[in-house]
Amino acid sequence: MRYRLSMASADRVTVSLDASIVAQTREQLGEPLAELGDAAIVERALDAYLLRRMFDATQAASRLSDEE
């Protein structure tokens, strides 16, 4: 399957994904997001992944302990 992902700018990127990956992602997101279109599901998953990476990088760069 091919999906058009909208980005903040007018640029577009086409991504080829196996339909089962999108179905698994939809299942993981659960209700009410499961009713979104395929492109929105993929975009939400990518946003969540990037946010988690940013959080991990920020946390790793800090000098705080886990308790702090």
JSON list of C-alpha atoms in Angstrom, two decimals:
[
{"chain": "A", "resi": 1, "resn": "MET", "atom": "CA", "xyz": [0.00, 0.00, 0.00]},
{"chain": "A", "resi": 2, "resn": "ARG", "atom": "CA", "xyz": [1.12, 3.58, -0.59]},
{"chain": "A", "resi": 3, "resn": "TYR", "atom": "CA", "xyz": [0.26, 6.43, 1.72]},
{"chain": "A", "resi": 4, "resn": "ARG", "atom": "CA", "xyz": [0.58, 10.17, 1.30]},
{"chain": "A", "resi": 5, "resn": "LEU", "atom": "CA", "xyz": [1.72, 11.77, 4.53]},
{"chain": "A", "resi": 6, "resn": "SER", "atom": "CA", "xyz": [0.99, 15.45, 5.02]},
{"chain": "A", "resi": 7, "resn": "MET", "atom": "CA", "xyz": [3.68, 17.48, 6.70]},
{"chain": "A", "resi": 8, "resn": "ALA", "atom": "CA", "xyz": [3.73, 20.93, 8.27]},
{"chain": "A", "resi": 9, "resn": "SER", "atom": "CA", "xyz": [4.98, 22.41, 5.00]},
{"chain": "A", "resi": 10, "resn": "ALA", "atom": "CA", "xyz": [3.60, 21.84, 1.53]},
{"chain": "A", "resi": 11, "resn": "ASP", "atom": "CA", "xyz": [6.12, 19.01, 0.97]},
{"chain": "A", "resi": 12, "resn": "ARG", "atom": "CA", "xyz": [4.75, 15.51, 0.52]},
{"chain": "A", "resi": 13, "resn": "VAL", "atom": "CA", "xyz": [6.39, 12.15, 1.02]},
{"chain": "A", "resi": 14, "resn": "THR", "atom": "CA", "xyz": [5.13, 8.84, -0.30]},
{"chain": "A", "resi": 15, "resn": "VAL", "atom": "CA", "xyz": [5.78, 5.79, 1.89]},
{"chain": "A", "resi": 16, "resn": "SER", "atom": "CA", "xyz": [5.18, 2.16, 1.02]},
{"chain": "A", "resi": 17, "resn": "LEU", "atom": "CA", "xyz": [4.03, 0.03, 3.95]},
{"chain": "A", "resi": 18, "resn": "ASP", "atom": "CA", "xyz": [2.67, -3.44, 4.35]},
{"chain": "A", "resi": 19, "resn": "ALA", "atom": "CA", "xyz": [-1.07, -3.22, 5.07]},
{"chain": "A", "resi": 20, "resn": "SER", "atom": "CA", "xyz": [-0.64, -5.45, 8.13]},
{"chain": "A", "resi": 21, "resn": "ILE", "atom": "CA", "xyz": [1.68, -2.86, 9.71]},
{"chain": "A", "resi": 22, "resn": "VAL", "atom": "CA", "xyz": [-0.97, -0.18, 9.35]},
{"chain": "A", "resi": 23, "resn": "ALA", "atom": "CA", "xyz": [-3.60, -2.57, 10.74]},
{"chain": "A", "resi": 24, "resn": "GLN", "atom": "CA", "xyz": [-1.39, -3.37, 13.75]},
{"chain": "A", "resi": 25, "resn": "THR", "atom": "CA", "xyz": [-0.77, 0.34, 14.32]},
{"chain": "A", "resi": 26, "resn": "ARG", "atom": "CA", "xyz": [-4.50, 1.06, 14.14]},
{"chain": "A", "resi": 27, "resn": "GLU", "atom": "CA", "xyz": [-5.12, -1.72, 16.67]},
{"chain": "A", "resi": 28, "resn": "GLN", "atom": "CA", "xyz": [-2.44, -0.37, 19.03]},
{"chain": "A", "resi": 29, "resn": "LEU", "atom": "CA", "xyz": [-3.88, 3.16, 18.90]},
{"chain": "A", "resi": 30, "resn": "GLY", "atom": "CA", "xyz": [-7.34, 1.90, 19.80]},
{"chain": "A", "resi": 31, "resn": "GLU", "atom": "CA", "xyz": [-10.52, 3.95, 19.90]},
{"chain": "A", "resi": 32, "resn": "PRO", "atom": "CA", "xyz": [-11.32, 6.63, 18.77]},
{"chain": "A", "resi": 33, "resn": "LEU", "atom": "CA", "xyz": [-8.16, 6.95, 16.66]},
{"chain": "A", "resi": 34, "resn": "ALA", "atom": "CA", "xyz": [-8.83, 3.59, 14.98]},
{"chain": "A", "resi": 35, "resn": "GLU", "atom": "CA", "xyz": [-11.44, 5.32, 12.83]},
{"chain": "A", "resi": 36, "resn": "LEU", "atom": "CA", "xyz": [-8.92, 7.71, 11.23]},
{"chain": "A", "resi": 37, "resn": "GLY", "atom": "CA", "xyz": [-7.70, 7.20, 7.68]},
{"chain": "A", "resi": 38, "resn": "ASP", "atom": "CA", "xyz": [-4.56, 5.19, 7.01]},
{"chain": "A", "resi": 39, "resn": "ALA", "atom": "CA", "xyz": [-2.39, 8.26, 6.40]},
{"chain": "A", "resi": 40, "resn": "ALA", "atom": "CA", "xyz": [-3.49, 9.82, 9.70]},
{"chain": "A", "resi": 41, "resn": "ILE", "atom": "CA", "xyz": [-2.77, 6.58, 11.56]},
{"chain": "A", "resi": 42, "resn": "VAL", "atom": "CA", "xyz": [0.75, 6.41, 10.11]},
{"chain": "A", "resi": 43, "resn": "GLU", "atom": "CA", "xyz": [1.34, 10.09, 10.85]},
{"chain": "A", "resi": 44, "resn": "ARG", "atom": "CA", "xyz": [0.21, 9.71, 14.48]},
{"chain": "A", "resi": 45, "resn": "ALA", "atom": "CA", "xyz": [2.46, 6.69, 14.97]},
{"chain": "A", "resi": 46, "resn": "LEU", "atom": "CA", "xyz": [5.45, 8.52, 13.48]},
{"chain": "A", "resi": 47, "resn": "ASP", "atom": "CA", "xyz": [4.76, 11.61, 15.61]},
{"chain": "A", "resi": 48, "resn": "ALA", "atom": "CA", "xyz": [4.61, 9.46, 18.76]},
{"chain": "A", "resi": 49, "resn": "TYR", "atom": "CA", "xyz": [7.85, 7.69, 17.85]},
{"chain": "A", "resi": 50, "resn": "LEU", "atom": "CA", "xyz": [9.69, 10.97, 17.20]},
{"chain": "A", "resi": 51, "resn": "LEU", "atom": "CA", "xyz": [8.34, 12.52, 20.39]},
{"chain": "A", "resi": 52, "resn": "ARG", "atom": "CA", "xyz": [9.54, 9.52, 22.39]},
{"chain": "A", "resi": 53, "resn": "ARG", "atom": "CA", "xyz": [13.01, 9.78, 20.80]},
{"chain": "A", "resi": 54, "resn": "MET", "atom": "CA", "xyz": [13.15, 13.49, 21.63]},
{"chain": "A", "resi": 55, "resn": "PHE", "atom": "CA", "xyz": [12.08, 12.77, 25.22]},
{"chain": "A", "resi": 56, "resn": "ASP", "atom": "CA", "xyz": [14.71, 10.02, 25.57]},
{"chain": "A", "resi": 57, "resn": "ALA", "atom": "CA", "xyz": [17.45, 12.28, 24.15]},
{"chain": "A", "resi": 58, "resn": "THR", "atom": "CA", "xyz": [16.48, 15.13, 26.48]},
{"chain": "A", "resi": 59, "resn": "GLN", "atom": "CA", "xyz": [16.38, 12.81, 29.46]},
{"chain": "A", "resi": 60, "resn": "ALA", "atom": "CA", "xyz": [19.77, 11.31, 28.57]},
{"chain": "A", "resi": 61, "resn": "ALA", "atom": "CA", "xyz": [21.29, 14.80, 28.26]},
{"chain": "A", "resi": 62, "resn": "SER", "atom": "CA", "xyz": [20.06, 15.89, 31.67]},
{"chain": "A", "resi": 63, "resn": "ARG", "atom": "CA", "xyz": [22.11, 15.31, 34.78]},
{"chain": "A", "resi": 64, "resn": "LEU", "atom": "CA", "xyz": [19.09, 14.34, 36.86]},
{"chain": "A", "resi": 65, "resn": "SER", "atom": "CA", "xyz": [18.74, 10.91, 38.38]},
{"chain": "A", "resi": 66, "resn": "ASP", "atom": "CA", "xyz": [15.66, 8.76, 37.72]},
{"chain": "A", "resi": 67, "resn": "GLU", "atom": "CA", "xyz": [14.22, 9.83, 41.09]},
{"chain": "A", "resi": 68, "resn": "GLU", "atom": "CA", "xyz": [14.70, 13.53, 40.37]}
]
